[in-house]
DNA sequence: AACTTCCTTACGGAATTCCGTAAACAAAAA
DNA sequence: TTTTTGTTTACGGAATTCCGTAAGGAAGTT
């Protein structure tokens, strides 16, 4: 089993919960932190000390408070850690269950497990730790289809940007001009109309308003 | 201090945290539940047994799972309890920090305290319990302006309904017809346009799409 | 080269939204 | 009763969105 683990969540209760779960798994050394920056610094220091952490379990959303933070979210932290310390295994433990987010974290940043907080959260977390120790990927049931399906929700960065601009109050004409200025293609009004039409069909939206509402509900923007 | 308290949160860790906080406050009898329906049933039974709970501490958002629930959210539960058992004191303990939500819960359903989950969550919760015991209202710092400000955001139920319909993909014409059918006034297309225009100005929105996006971000719909 | 195929752009008309002005109506005040 | 005030409704034109059709261009294929 892992020897040295760090857990990160801004809520004390959650940290305690993880602590007891890891205790039952006979993990000797567990460090709890409440800020992403602390997690980063401790992980970095441990590497310099030649006693690196083997596993990080972290939440995604952290409340802002008086302390200014370099990493504002768990995702920021994970991104940085993946680049700097690819050896460190990472388990995400979050209330969020958006497929898109899971896919991004696992595929882009190589998170080894994604556990949804919930009534069975601690049980699943414990299973996840065991799986990851055996180098197996672990996903909570609710998000398990995040990878296997090609998940027809083929919606790319361009689409996201487009809908975001729309939600920010720009007219399709304004978006067209903006895209022309920034060399984003396609940029013609006609293409933008066409793309939005495709998205409306894909998300079964009656009109642009409906589309924005749906996409916001899905957490895509 | 309170003798008999019930705490409700779908996450075990949170329930445990509340339990220890209440223990430090010398509360003798604390019942933890993980479903709103369970909270309701236990509260009801306790009243029938002539040994009612004095205080409920509850989260707002509960994950759905296989068990079908009558009350899907903490707000549903609070609404029902306020009507049926006005004697029961209620503390909300939630991650949400939307002013609007706080105001609604406190003013409409007479919640006695609103504590935001966060790094100081358990400390504040403990203070809240003490305040409520002394019949004082308690609000976390982040949401303390929820009441004092007359908060000119004068937006009524009609406005909410209107924007909701819009977000659901109905055209202004369809909304007009719907309102006519349901005897909701005003119902003319012209009036609906006018009202939406007022809301756009109020929320500094460029157009209807922008309005819906803003109102969704504020958590009003 | 000739030919698909896919993507971008253009265009036009119908529907809807946007926005100002004004009439119709009701309730309260003079 | 008349006046005032505020709300609802009506109307018209400009702007934008919606939607189908088609032209232009950049790939790769035969």
Tab-separated table of C-alpha atoms (C1' of nucleotides) in Angstrom:
chain	number	residue	atom	x	y	z
A	1	UNK	CA	0.000	0.000	0.000
A	2	UNK	CA	1.030	3.629	-0.401
A	3	UNK	CA	3.363	4.895	2.266
A	4	UNK	CA	3.060	8.651	1.850
A	5	UNK	CA	-0.098	10.426	0.778
A	6	UNK	CA	-1.286	14.042	0.722
A	7	UNK	CA	-4.972	14.994	0.789
A	8	UNK	CA	-6.353	18.393	-0.129
A	9	UNK	CA	-9.809	19.808	0.538
A	10	UNK	CA	-10.802	23.167	1.954
A	11	UNK	CA	-13.374	21.596	4.268
A	12	UNK	CA	-11.971	20.144	7.459
A	13	UNK	CA	-14.658	17.494	7.622
A	14	UNK	CA	-13.726	16.149	4.227
A	15	UNK	CA	-10.063	16.008	5.127
A	16	UNK	CA	-10.896	14.100	8.271
A	17	UNK	CA	-13.031	11.679	6.316
A	18	UNK	CA	-10.207	10.971	3.904
A	19	UNK	CA	-7.803	10.610	6.771
A	20	UNK	CA	-9.834	7.881	8.433
A	21	UNK	CA	-10.378	6.117	5.117
A	22	UNK	CA	-6.633	6.028	4.507
A	23	UNK	CA	-6.001	4.956	8.043
A	24	UNK	CA	-8.145	1.889	7.509
A	25	UNK	CA	-6.037	1.143	4.454
A	26	UNK	CA	-2.925	1.173	6.631
A	27	UNK	CA	-1.402	4.210	5.000
A	28	UNK	CA	1.256	5.371	7.430
A	29	UNK	CA	1.877	8.992	6.539
A	30	UNK	CA	-0.978	11.243	5.456
A	31	UNK	CA	-0.701	15.019	5.167
A	32	UNK	CA	-3.917	17.060	5.030
A	33	UNK	CA	-3.941	20.563	3.517
A	34	UNK	CA	-6.682	23.109	2.936
A	35	UNK	CA	-5.184	25.144	0.117
A	36	UNK	CA	-3.995	24.114	-3.331
A	37	UNK	CA	-0.886	26.199	-2.903
A	38	UNK	CA	-0.003	24.329	0.262
A	39	UNK	CA	-0.432	21.059	-1.555
A	40	UNK	CA	1.894	22.218	-4.300
A	41	UNK	CA	4.547	23.496	-1.924
A	42	UNK	CA	4.532	20.376	0.227
A	43	UNK	CA	4.735	18.139	-2.819
A	44	UNK	CA	7.605	20.155	-4.210
A	45	UNK	CA	9.482	20.190	-0.936
A	46	UNK	CA	9.027	16.463	-0.494
A	47	UNK	CA	10.599	15.853	-3.885
A	48	UNK	CA	13.552	18.081	-3.032
A	49	UNK	CA	13.936	16.196	0.216
A	50	UNK	CA	14.046	12.974	-1.744
A	51	UNK	CA	10.952	11.725	0.039
A	52	UNK	CA	8.225	12.399	-2.525
A	53	UNK	CA	4.541	11.804	-2.022
A	54	UNK	CA	3.235	8.834	-3.941
A	55	UNK	CA	-0.382	9.940	-4.108
A	56	UNK	CA	-2.459	13.111	-4.017
A	57	UNK	CA	-6.182	13.064	-3.353
A	58	UNK	CA	-7.742	16.414	-4.074
A	59	UNK	CA	-11.020	18.244	-4.395
A	60	UNK	CA	-11.620	20.490	-7.401
A	61	UNK	CA	-13.341	23.568	-6.027
A	62	UNK	CA	-11.807	25.652	-3.294
A	63	UNK	CA	-13.407	28.704	-1.788
A	64	UNK	CA	-11.503	31.915	-2.067
A	65	UNK	CA	-10.600	33.680	1.129
A	66	UNK	CA	-8.177	36.317	2.358
A	67	UNK	CA	-5.156	34.253	1.331
A	68	UNK	CA	-4.163	34.944	-2.247
A	69	UNK	CA	-3.559	31.737	-4.103
A	70	UNK	CA	-1.493	30.844	-7.124
A	71	UNK	CA	-3.701	27.854	-7.836
A	72	UNK	CA	-7.339	28.766	-7.560
A	73	UNK	CA	-8.825	25.391	-8.323
A	74	UNK	CA	-7.918	21.768	-8.062
A	75	UNK	CA	-7.732	21.628	-11.820
A	76	UNK	CA	-5.048	24.319	-11.915
A	77	UNK	CA	-3.087	22.379	-9.363
A	78	UNK	CA	-3.445	19.095	-11.185
A	79	UNK	CA	-2.363	20.655	-14.450
A	80	UNK	CA	0.820	22.027	-12.885
A	81	UNK	CA	1.606	18.831	-11.023
A	82	UNK	CA	1.098	16.709	-14.101
A	83	UNK	CA	3.685	18.771	-15.955
A	84	UNK	CA	6.184	19.040	-13.141
A	85	UNK	CA	5.822	15.752	-11.292
A	86	UNK	CA	4.363	13.192	-13.695
A	87	UNK	CA	5.317	10.434	-11.260
A	88	UNK	CA	2.825	11.605	-8.652
A	89	UNK	CA	-0.455	9.719	-8.844
A	90	UNK	CA	-3.567	11.790	-8.518
A	91	UNK	CA	-7.079	10.928	-7.400
A	92	UNK	CA	-9.828	13.497	-7.864
A	93	UNK	CA	-12.476	13.526	-5.143
A	94	UNK	CA	-15.184	15.977	-6.074
A	95	UNK	CA	-18.878	16.656	-5.912
A	96	UNK	CA	-18.919	17.331	-9.641
A	97	UNK	CA	-20.099	14.593	-11.952
A	98	UNK	CA	-19.753	16.203	-15.363
A	99	UNK	CA	-18.533	13.713	-17.888
A	100	UNK	CA	-16.666	16.418	-19.751
A	101	UNK	CA	-14.664	17.360	-16.710
A	102	UNK	CA	-13.825	13.770	-15.892
A	103	UNK	CA	-12.665	13.129	-19.403
A	104	UNK	CA	-10.464	16.208	-19.413
A	105	UNK	CA	-8.833	15.368	-16.105
A	106	UNK	CA	-8.189	11.759	-16.974
A	107	UNK	CA	-7.125	12.159	-20.572
A	108	UNK	CA	-5.294	15.462	-20.470
A	109	UNK	CA	-3.822	15.441	-16.998
A	110	UNK	CA	-3.683	11.689	-16.433
A	111	UNK	CA	-5.624	11.613	-13.196
A	112	UNK	CA	-5.646	7.990	-12.059
A	113	UNK	CA	-9.095	8.023	-10.499
A	114	UNK	CA	-12.194	10.184	-10.306
A	115	UNK	CA	-14.418	9.662	-7.283
A	116	UNK	CA	-17.710	11.503	-6.895
A	117	UNK	CA	-18.475	12.730	-3.440
A	118	UNK	CA	-21.766	11.268	-2.336
A	119	UNK	CA	-23.331	8.866	0.103
A	120	UNK	CA	-20.910	6.143	-0.931
A	121	UNK	CA	-18.049	8.581	-1.406
A	122	UNK	CA	-15.670	7.248	1.211
A	123	UNK	CA	-16.283	3.648	0.241
A	124	UNK	CA	-15.542	4.415	-3.377
A	125	UNK	CA	-12.530	6.471	-2.433
A	126	UNK	CA	-11.123	3.530	-0.572
A	127	UNK	CA	-11.649	1.283	-3.588
A	128	UNK	CA	-10.071	3.911	-5.789
A	129	UNK	CA	-6.946	4.031	-3.666
A	130	UNK	CA	-6.613	0.284	-3.864
A	131	UNK	CA	-7.104	0.288	-7.634
A	132	UNK	CA	-4.647	3.070	-8.213
A	133	UNK	CA	-2.098	1.280	-6.102
A	134	UNK	CA	-2.438	-1.616	-8.512
A	135	UNK	CA	-2.015	0.825	-11.395
A	136	UNK	CA	-5.637	0.490	-12.391
A	137	UNK	CA	-7.845	3.388	-13.365
A	138	UNK	CA	-10.877	3.968	-11.148
A	139	UNK	CA	-14.033	5.907	-11.947
A	140	UNK	CA	-17.193	6.253	-9.869
A	141	UNK	CA	-20.214	4.586	-11.415
A	142	UNK	CA	-21.896	7.852	-12.265
A	143	UNK	CA	-19.023	8.959	-14.458
A	144	UNK	CA	-17.788	5.609	-15.700
A	145	UNK	CA	-19.029	6.246	-19.229
A	146	UNK	CA	-16.729	9.232	-19.426
A	147	UNK	CA	-14.153	7.336	-21.437
A	148	UNK	CA	-15.439	4.197	-23.091
A	149	UNK	CA	-18.112	5.891	-25.146
A	150	UNK	CA	-16.858	8.106	-27.887
A	151	UNK	CA	-19.593	10.096	-26.220
A	152	UNK	CA	-21.182	11.654	-29.242
A	153	UNK	CA	-21.159	14.947	-27.422
A	154	UNK	CA	-18.587	15.993	-29.952
A	155	UNK	CA	-18.292	19.568	-28.969
A	156	UNK	CA	-14.917	21.189	-29.380
A	157	UNK	CA	-13.164	24.229	-28.020
A	158	UNK	CA	-14.492	26.383	-30.819
A	159	UNK	CA	-18.059	25.502	-29.949
A	160	UNK	CA	-17.453	26.296	-26.304
A	161	UNK	CA	-15.930	29.647	-27.164
A	162	UNK	CA	-18.822	30.454	-29.444
A	163	UNK	CA	-21.487	29.720	-26.893
A	164	UNK	CA	-19.520	31.555	-24.232
A	165	UNK	CA	-19.459	34.702	-26.331
A	166	UNK	CA	-23.163	34.319	-26.898
A	167	UNK	CA	-23.772	33.987	-23.178
A	168	UNK	CA	-21.699	37.113	-22.669
A	169	UNK	CA	-24.222	39.100	-24.636
A	170	UNK	CA	-22.502	39.418	-28.003
A	171	UNK	CA	-24.621	39.269	-31.134
A	172	UNK	CA	-23.716	36.775	-33.810
A	173	UNK	CA	-22.510	39.692	-35.888
A	174	UNK	CA	-20.247	40.925	-33.119
A	175	UNK	CA	-18.855	37.439	-32.637
A	176	UNK	CA	-18.112	37.256	-36.334
A	177	UNK	CA	-16.138	40.493	-36.188
A	178	UNK	CA	-14.346	39.437	-33.030
A	179	UNK	CA	-13.289	36.165	-34.604
A	180	UNK	CA	-12.067	37.989	-37.713
A	181	UNK	CA	-9.935	40.291	-35.541
A	182	UNK	CA	-8.465	37.370	-33.642
A	183	UNK	CA	-7.963	35.137	-36.666
A	184	UNK	CA	-10.291	32.488	-35.355
A	185	UNK	CA	-11.796	30.426	-38.131
A	186	UNK	CA	-14.517	30.117	-39.240
A	187	UNK	CA	-15.464	33.705	-38.680
A	188	UNK	CA	-18.192	34.561	-41.162
A	189	UNK	CA	-21.646	35.318	-39.873
A	190	UNK	CA	-22.966	32.528	-42.025
A	191	UNK	CA	-20.635	29.953	-40.549
A	192	UNK	CA	-21.436	31.070	-37.046
A	193	UNK	CA	-25.121	30.713	-37.757
A	194	UNK	CA	-24.513	27.281	-39.173
A	195	UNK	CA	-22.473	26.127	-36.238
A	196	UNK	CA	-25.006	27.383	-33.758
A	197	UNK	CA	-27.709	25.608	-35.682
A	198	UNK	CA	-25.752	22.367	-35.424
A	199	UNK	CA	-25.392	22.849	-31.685
A	200	UNK	CA	-29.086	23.611	-31.320
A	201	UNK	CA	-29.936	20.342	-32.999
A	202	UNK	CA	-27.344	18.439	-30.993
A	203	UNK	CA	-28.688	19.724	-27.696
A	204	UNK	CA	-32.331	19.733	-28.784
A	205	UNK	CA	-32.622	23.446	-28.130
A	206	UNK	CA	-35.415	25.547	-29.558
A	207	UNK	CA	-33.345	28.668	-29.961
A	208	UNK	CA	-30.126	30.327	-28.902
A	209	UNK	CA	-31.438	31.237	-25.465
A	210	UNK	CA	-32.416	27.665	-24.828
A	211	UNK	CA	-29.043	26.474	-26.061
A	212	UNK	CA	-27.145	28.717	-23.681
A	213	UNK	CA	-29.345	27.629	-20.799
A	214	UNK	CA	-28.778	23.945	-21.554
A	215	UNK	CA	-25.045	24.287	-22.021
A	216	UNK	CA	-24.797	26.238	-18.775
A	217	UNK	CA	-26.729	23.534	-16.968
A	218	UNK	CA	-24.346	20.945	-18.321
A	219	UNK	CA	-21.482	22.955	-16.945
A	220	UNK	CA	-19.795	23.226	-20.312
A	221	UNK	CA	-19.426	26.974	-19.959
B	1	UNK	CA	-28.073	24.206	25.229
B	2	UNK	CA	-30.216	22.197	22.835
B	3	UNK	CA	-30.990	18.701	24.000
B	4	UNK	CA	-32.154	17.052	20.791
B	5	UNK	CA	-30.803	17.886	17.354
B	6	UNK	CA	-31.019	16.310	13.917
B	7	UNK	CA	-28.395	16.857	11.228
B	8	UNK	CA	-28.867	16.113	7.554
B	9	UNK	CA	-26.224	15.889	4.840
B	10	UNK	CA	-25.715	13.252	2.201
B	11	UNK	CA	-21.977	13.153	2.825
B	12	UNK	CA	-20.925	11.034	5.776
B	13	UNK	CA	-17.902	13.203	6.445
B	14	UNK	CA	-20.041	16.297	6.828
B	15	UNK	CA	-22.383	14.526	9.194
B	16	UNK	CA	-19.454	13.423	11.286
B	17	UNK	CA	-18.060	16.925	11.367
B	18	UNK	CA	-21.367	18.309	12.588
B	19	UNK	CA	-21.596	15.538	15.146
B	20	UNK	CA	-18.265	16.407	16.698
B	21	UNK	CA	-19.064	20.108	16.677
B	22	UNK	CA	-22.308	19.472	18.534
B	23	UNK	CA	-20.577	17.116	20.905
B	24	UNK	CA	-18.207	19.906	21.934
B	25	UNK	CA	-21.275	22.024	22.603
B	26	UNK	CA	-22.570	19.352	24.969
B	27	UNK	CA	-25.574	18.462	22.902
B	28	UNK	CA	-26.704	15.105	24.226
B	29	UNK	CA	-28.809	13.618	21.485
B	30	UNK	CA	-27.859	14.086	17.844
B	31	UNK	CA	-29.393	12.139	14.975
B	32	UNK	CA	-27.594	12.102	11.633
B	33	UNK	CA	-29.460	11.352	8.404
B	34	UNK	CA	-28.410	11.237	4.777
B	35	UNK	CA	-31.730	11.840	3.047
B	36	UNK	CA	-34.204	14.702	3.296
B	37	UNK	CA	-37.060	12.250	3.512
B	38	UNK	CA	-35.461	10.565	6.502
B	39	UNK	CA	-35.092	13.914	8.198
B	40	UNK	CA	-38.756	14.668	7.611
B	41	UNK	CA	-39.961	11.312	8.848
B	42	UNK	CA	-37.822	11.375	11.983
B	43	UNK	CA	-38.932	14.896	12.796
B	44	UNK	CA	-42.553	13.973	12.300
B	45	UNK	CA	-42.279	10.840	14.383
B	46	UNK	CA	-40.530	12.706	17.180
B	47	UNK	CA	-43.393	15.173	17.333
B	48	UNK	CA	-45.948	12.387	17.475
B	49	UNK	CA	-43.912	10.770	20.247
B	50	UNK	CA	-44.029	14.031	22.146
B	51	UNK	CA	-40.273	14.308	22.046
B	52	UNK	CA	-39.713	16.758	19.200
B	53	UNK	CA	-36.373	17.836	17.849
B	54	UNK	CA	-35.446	21.375	18.799
B	55	UNK	CA	-33.053	22.018	15.953
B	56	UNK	CA	-32.363	20.843	12.407
B	57	UNK	CA	-29.067	21.508	10.684
B	58	UNK	CA	-29.279	20.692	7.009
B	59	UNK	CA	-27.443	20.964	3.733
B	60	UNK	CA	-29.282	22.218	0.663
B	61	UNK	CA	-28.142	20.000	-2.176
B	62	UNK	CA	-28.525	16.255	-2.044
B	63	UNK	CA	-27.415	13.906	-4.750
B	64	UNK	CA	-30.058	11.746	-6.316
B	65	UNK	CA	-29.590	8.029	-6.136
B	66	UNK	CA	-31.645	4.864	-6.480
B	67	UNK	CA	-33.942	5.838	-3.588
B	68	UNK	CA	-36.846	7.924	-4.806
B	69	UNK	CA	-37.334	10.944	-2.627
B	70	UNK	CA	-40.299	13.133	-1.841
B	71	UNK	CA	-38.027	16.024	-0.939
B	72	UNK	CA	-35.314	16.430	-3.499
B	73	UNK	CA	-33.515	19.354	-1.940
B	74	UNK	CA	-32.955	20.884	1.431
B	75	UNK	CA	-35.086	23.798	0.376
B	76	UNK	CA	-38.069	21.553	-0.298
B	77	UNK	CA	-37.623	20.028	3.115
B	78	UNK	CA	-37.305	23.378	4.848
B	79	UNK	CA	-40.414	24.688	3.128
B	80	UNK	CA	-42.482	21.757	4.300
B	81	UNK	CA	-41.113	21.824	7.818
B	82	UNK	CA	-41.712	25.537	8.150
B	83	UNK	CA	-45.363	25.040	7.325
B	84	UNK	CA	-45.890	21.941	9.402
B	85	UNK	CA	-43.577	22.426	12.372
B	86	UNK	CA	-42.938	26.164	12.790
B	87	UNK	CA	-41.503	25.508	16.244
B	88	UNK	CA	-38.523	23.618	14.871
B	89	UNK	CA	-35.470	25.820	14.494
B	90	UNK	CA	-33.492	25.384	11.320
B	91	UNK	CA	-29.877	26.097	10.489
B	92	UNK	CA	-28.767	25.880	6.869
B	93	UNK	CA	-25.247	24.588	6.333
B	94	UNK	CA	-24.386	24.798	2.690
B	95	UNK	CA	-21.610	25.462	0.224
B	96	UNK	CA	-23.821	27.979	-1.568
B	97	UNK	CA	-23.294	31.647	-0.894
B	98	UNK	CA	-25.932	33.275	-3.086
B	99	UNK	CA	-27.465	36.235	-1.364
B	100	UNK	CA	-30.806	35.597	-3.000
B	101	UNK	CA	-30.992	32.084	-1.677
B	102	UNK	CA	-30.083	33.174	1.825
B	103	UNK	CA	-32.690	35.888	1.769
B	104	UNK	CA	-35.375	33.514	0.576
B	105	UNK	CA	-34.601	30.904	3.193
B	106	UNK	CA	-34.445	33.372	6.037
B	107	UNK	CA	-37.339	35.613	5.094
B	108	UNK	CA	-39.750	33.137	3.557
B	109	UNK	CA	-39.027	29.999	5.549
B	110	UNK	CA	-37.638	31.588	8.703
B	111	UNK	CA	-34.359	29.754	8.804
B	112	UNK	CA	-32.594	30.868	11.969
B	113	UNK	CA	-29.066	30.727	10.612
B	114	UNK	CA	-27.197	30.345	7.348
B	115	UNK	CA	-23.678	28.990	7.580
B	116	UNK	CA	-21.461	28.686	4.516
B	117	UNK	CA	-19.354	25.585	4.331
B	118	UNK	CA	-15.735	26.558	4.053
B	119	UNK	CA	-12.448	26.492	5.911
B	120	UNK	CA	-14.071	28.052	8.974
B	121	UNK	CA	-17.324	26.175	8.443
B	122	UNK	CA	-17.372	24.148	11.626
B	123	UNK	CA	-16.287	27.089	13.772
B	124	UNK	CA	-19.054	29.234	12.344
B	125	UNK	CA	-21.541	26.414	12.674
B	126	UNK	CA	-20.738	26.166	16.333
B	127	UNK	CA	-21.244	29.900	16.780
B	128	UNK	CA	-24.480	29.660	14.855
B	129	UNK	CA	-25.839	26.969	17.141
B	130	UNK	CA	-25.049	29.096	20.180
B	131	UNK	CA	-26.668	32.166	18.624
B	132	UNK	CA	-29.785	30.307	17.590
B	133	UNK	CA	-30.077	28.860	21.059
B	134	UNK	CA	-30.201	32.437	22.319
B	135	UNK	CA	-32.844	33.184	19.683
B	136	UNK	CA	-30.449	35.259	17.646
B	137	UNK	CA	-30.147	35.085	13.904
B	138	UNK	CA	-26.747	34.013	12.584
B	139	UNK	CA	-25.326	34.546	9.115
B	140	UNK	CA	-21.834	33.739	7.846
B	141	UNK	CA	-19.791	36.803	6.983
B	142	UNK	CA	-19.933	36.157	3.248
B	143	UNK	CA	-23.716	36.360	3.212
B	144	UNK	CA	-24.319	38.789	6.045
B	145	UNK	CA	-25.466	41.555	3.703
B	146	UNK	CA	-28.294	39.330	2.575
B	147	UNK	CA	-30.799	41.120	4.757
B	148	UNK	CA	-29.649	44.576	5.833
B	149	UNK	CA	-29.476	45.841	2.278
B	150	UNK	CA	-32.849	46.478	0.789
B	151	UNK	CA	-30.827	45.152	-2.146
B	152	UNK	CA	-32.716	46.876	-4.880
B	153	UNK	CA	-32.707	43.668	-6.859
B	154	UNK	CA	-36.449	43.953	-6.860
B	155	UNK	CA	-37.333	40.953	-8.912
B	156	UNK	CA	-40.594	39.175	-8.195
B	157	UNK	CA	-42.029	35.756	-8.854
B	158	UNK	CA	-43.487	36.847	-12.166
B	159	UNK	CA	-40.074	37.925	-13.390
B	160	UNK	CA	-38.557	34.632	-12.326
B	161	UNK	CA	-41.265	32.687	-14.092
B	162	UNK	CA	-40.817	34.746	-17.207
B	163	UNK	CA	-37.083	34.228	-17.417
B	164	UNK	CA	-37.498	30.551	-16.629
B	165	UNK	CA	-39.827	30.082	-19.568
B	166	UNK	CA	-37.377	31.933	-21.744
B	167	UNK	CA	-34.559	29.672	-20.581
B	168	UNK	CA	-36.759	26.692	-21.389
B	169	UNK	CA	-36.768	27.702	-25.020
B	170	UNK	CA	-40.178	29.329	-25.373
B	171	UNK	CA	-40.489	32.346	-27.638
B	172	UNK	CA	-41.965	35.517	-26.221
B	173	UNK	CA	-45.060	34.821	-28.288
B	174	UNK	CA	-45.407	31.336	-26.829
B	175	UNK	CA	-44.992	32.704	-23.346
B	176	UNK	CA	-47.734	35.223	-24.021
B	177	UNK	CA	-50.110	32.471	-25.106
B	178	UNK	CA	-49.144	30.284	-22.168
B	179	UNK	CA	-49.822	33.102	-19.735
B	180	UNK	CA	-53.180	33.785	-21.368
B	181	UNK	CA	-54.146	30.134	-20.983
B	182	UNK	CA	-53.106	30.104	-17.335
B	183	UNK	CA	-54.601	33.477	-16.465
B	184	UNK	CA	-51.258	34.947	-15.546
B	185	UNK	CA	-51.218	38.674	-15.963
B	186	UNK	CA	-49.792	40.559	-17.759
B	187	UNK	CA	-49.935	38.240	-20.711
B	188	UNK	CA	-49.736	40.331	-23.846
B	189	UNK	CA	-46.682	40.065	-26.030
B	190	UNK	CA	-46.145	43.749	-25.594
B	191	UNK	CA	-46.115	43.557	-21.821
B	192	UNK	CA	-43.750	40.638	-21.871
B	193	UNK	CA	-41.397	42.549	-24.109
B	194	UNK	CA	-41.586	45.489	-21.768
B	195	UNK	CA	-40.904	43.441	-18.696
B	196	UNK	CA	-37.962	41.719	-20.277
B	197	UNK	CA	-36.618	45.071	-21.317
B	198	UNK	CA	-36.823	46.272	-17.734
B	199	UNK	CA	-34.970	43.185	-16.559
B	200	UNK	CA	-32.310	43.634	-19.205
B	201	UNK	CA	-31.669	47.146	-17.961
B	202	UNK	CA	-31.699	46.031	-14.347
B	203	UNK	CA	-29.133	43.330	-14.944
B	204	UNK	CA	-27.176	45.283	-17.544
B	205	UNK	CA	-27.744	42.611	-20.142
B	206	UNK	CA	-27.277	43.237	-23.836
B	207	UNK	CA	-30.044	40.913	-24.952
B	208	UNK	CA	-32.269	38.086	-23.818
B	209	UNK	CA	-29.528	35.482	-24.082
B	210	UNK	CA	-27.267	37.552	-21.901
B	211	UNK	CA	-30.077	38.076	-19.426
B	212	UNK	CA	-30.721	34.384	-19.043
B	213	UNK	CA	-27.017	33.707	-18.623
B	214	UNK	CA	-26.696	36.348	-15.908
B	215	UNK	CA	-29.790	35.252	-14.041
B	216	UNK	CA	-28.614	31.653	-14.154
B	217	UNK	CA	-25.234	32.642	-12.786
B	218	UNK	CA	-26.922	34.467	-9.942
B	219	UNK	CA	-28.796	31.295	-9.150
B	220	UNK	CA	-32.165	32.972	-9.494
B	221	UNK	CA	-33.426	30.251	-11.819
C	1	DA	C1'	-7.160	16.452	-64.681
C	2	DA	C1'	-11.646	15.408	-63.243
C	3	DC	C1'	-14.263	14.156	-59.226
C	4	DT	C1'	-15.948	13.605	-54.941
C	5	DT	C1'	-16.038	15.401	-50.036
C	6	DC	C1'	-15.906	18.622	-46.524
C	7	DC	C1'	-15.769	23.146	-44.920
C	8	DT	C1'	-16.432	28.098	-45.396
C	9	DT	C1'	-18.909	31.849	-47.168
C	10	DA	C1'	-22.819	34.303	-49.439
C	11	DC	C1'	-27.565	35.465	-50.066
C	12	DG	C1'	-32.616	36.009	-49.319
C	13	DG	C1'	-36.827	35.650	-47.017
C	14	DA	C1'	-39.573	34.481	-42.881
C	15	DA	C1'	-39.822	34.794	-37.984
C	16	DT	C1'	-38.540	36.891	-33.819
C	17	DT	C1'	-36.578	40.245	-30.961
C	18	DC	C1'	-35.672	44.952	-29.922
C	19	DC	C1'	-37.250	49.634	-28.944
C	20	DG	C1'	-39.938	53.775	-29.039
C	21	DT	C1'	-44.483	55.828	-29.067
C	22	DA	C1'	-49.185	55.909	-27.946
C	23	DA	C1'	-53.796	54.343	-26.886
C	24	DA	C1'	-56.850	51.890	-23.505
C	25	DC	C1'	-57.930	50.892	-18.962
C	26	DA	C1'	-58.210	50.799	-13.937
C	27	DA	C1'	-57.382	52.521	-9.424
C	28	DA	C1'	-56.505	56.292	-6.508
C	29	DA	C1'	-56.540	61.363	-5.598
C	30	DA	C1'	-58.391	65.985	-6.023
D	1	DT	C1'	-66.667	64.177	-11.898
D	2	DT	C1'	-62.220	65.220	-13.384
D	3	DT	C1'	-57.408	64.524	-12.848
D	4	DT	C1'	-53.554	61.944	-11.924
D	5	DT	C1'	-50.921	57.889	-11.845
D	6	DG	C1'	-49.616	53.495	-13.127
D	7	DT	C1'	-50.311	49.341	-15.630
D	8	DT	C1'	-51.568	46.762	-19.647
D	9	DT	C1'	-52.049	46.503	-24.484
D	10	DA	C1'	-51.361	47.874	-29.416
D	11	DC	C1'	-48.634	49.171	-33.246
D	12	DG	C1'	-44.644	49.985	-36.398
D	13	DG	C1'	-40.082	49.911	-37.890
D	14	DA	C1'	-35.197	48.558	-37.337
D	15	DA	C1'	-32.151	44.932	-36.016
D	16	DT	C1'	-31.243	40.242	-35.306
D	17	DT	C1'	-32.030	35.501	-35.550
D	18	DC	C1'	-33.574	31.541	-38.032
D	19	DC	C1'	-33.389	28.498	-42.009
D	20	DG	C1'	-32.882	26.816	-46.619
D	21	DT	C1'	-30.232	27.001	-50.815
D	22	DA	C1'	-26.150	27.603	-53.307
D	23	DA	C1'	-21.575	29.219	-54.645
D	24	DG	C1'	-16.553	29.073	-53.703
D	25	DG	C1'	-12.387	26.819	-52.070
D	26	DA	C1'	-9.205	23.351	-50.088
D	27	DA	C1'	-8.287	19.044	-49.283
D	28	DG	C1'	-7.846	13.998	-50.875
D	29	DT	C1'	-9.172	10.087	-54.518
D	30	DT	C1'	-9.461	7.750	-58.862
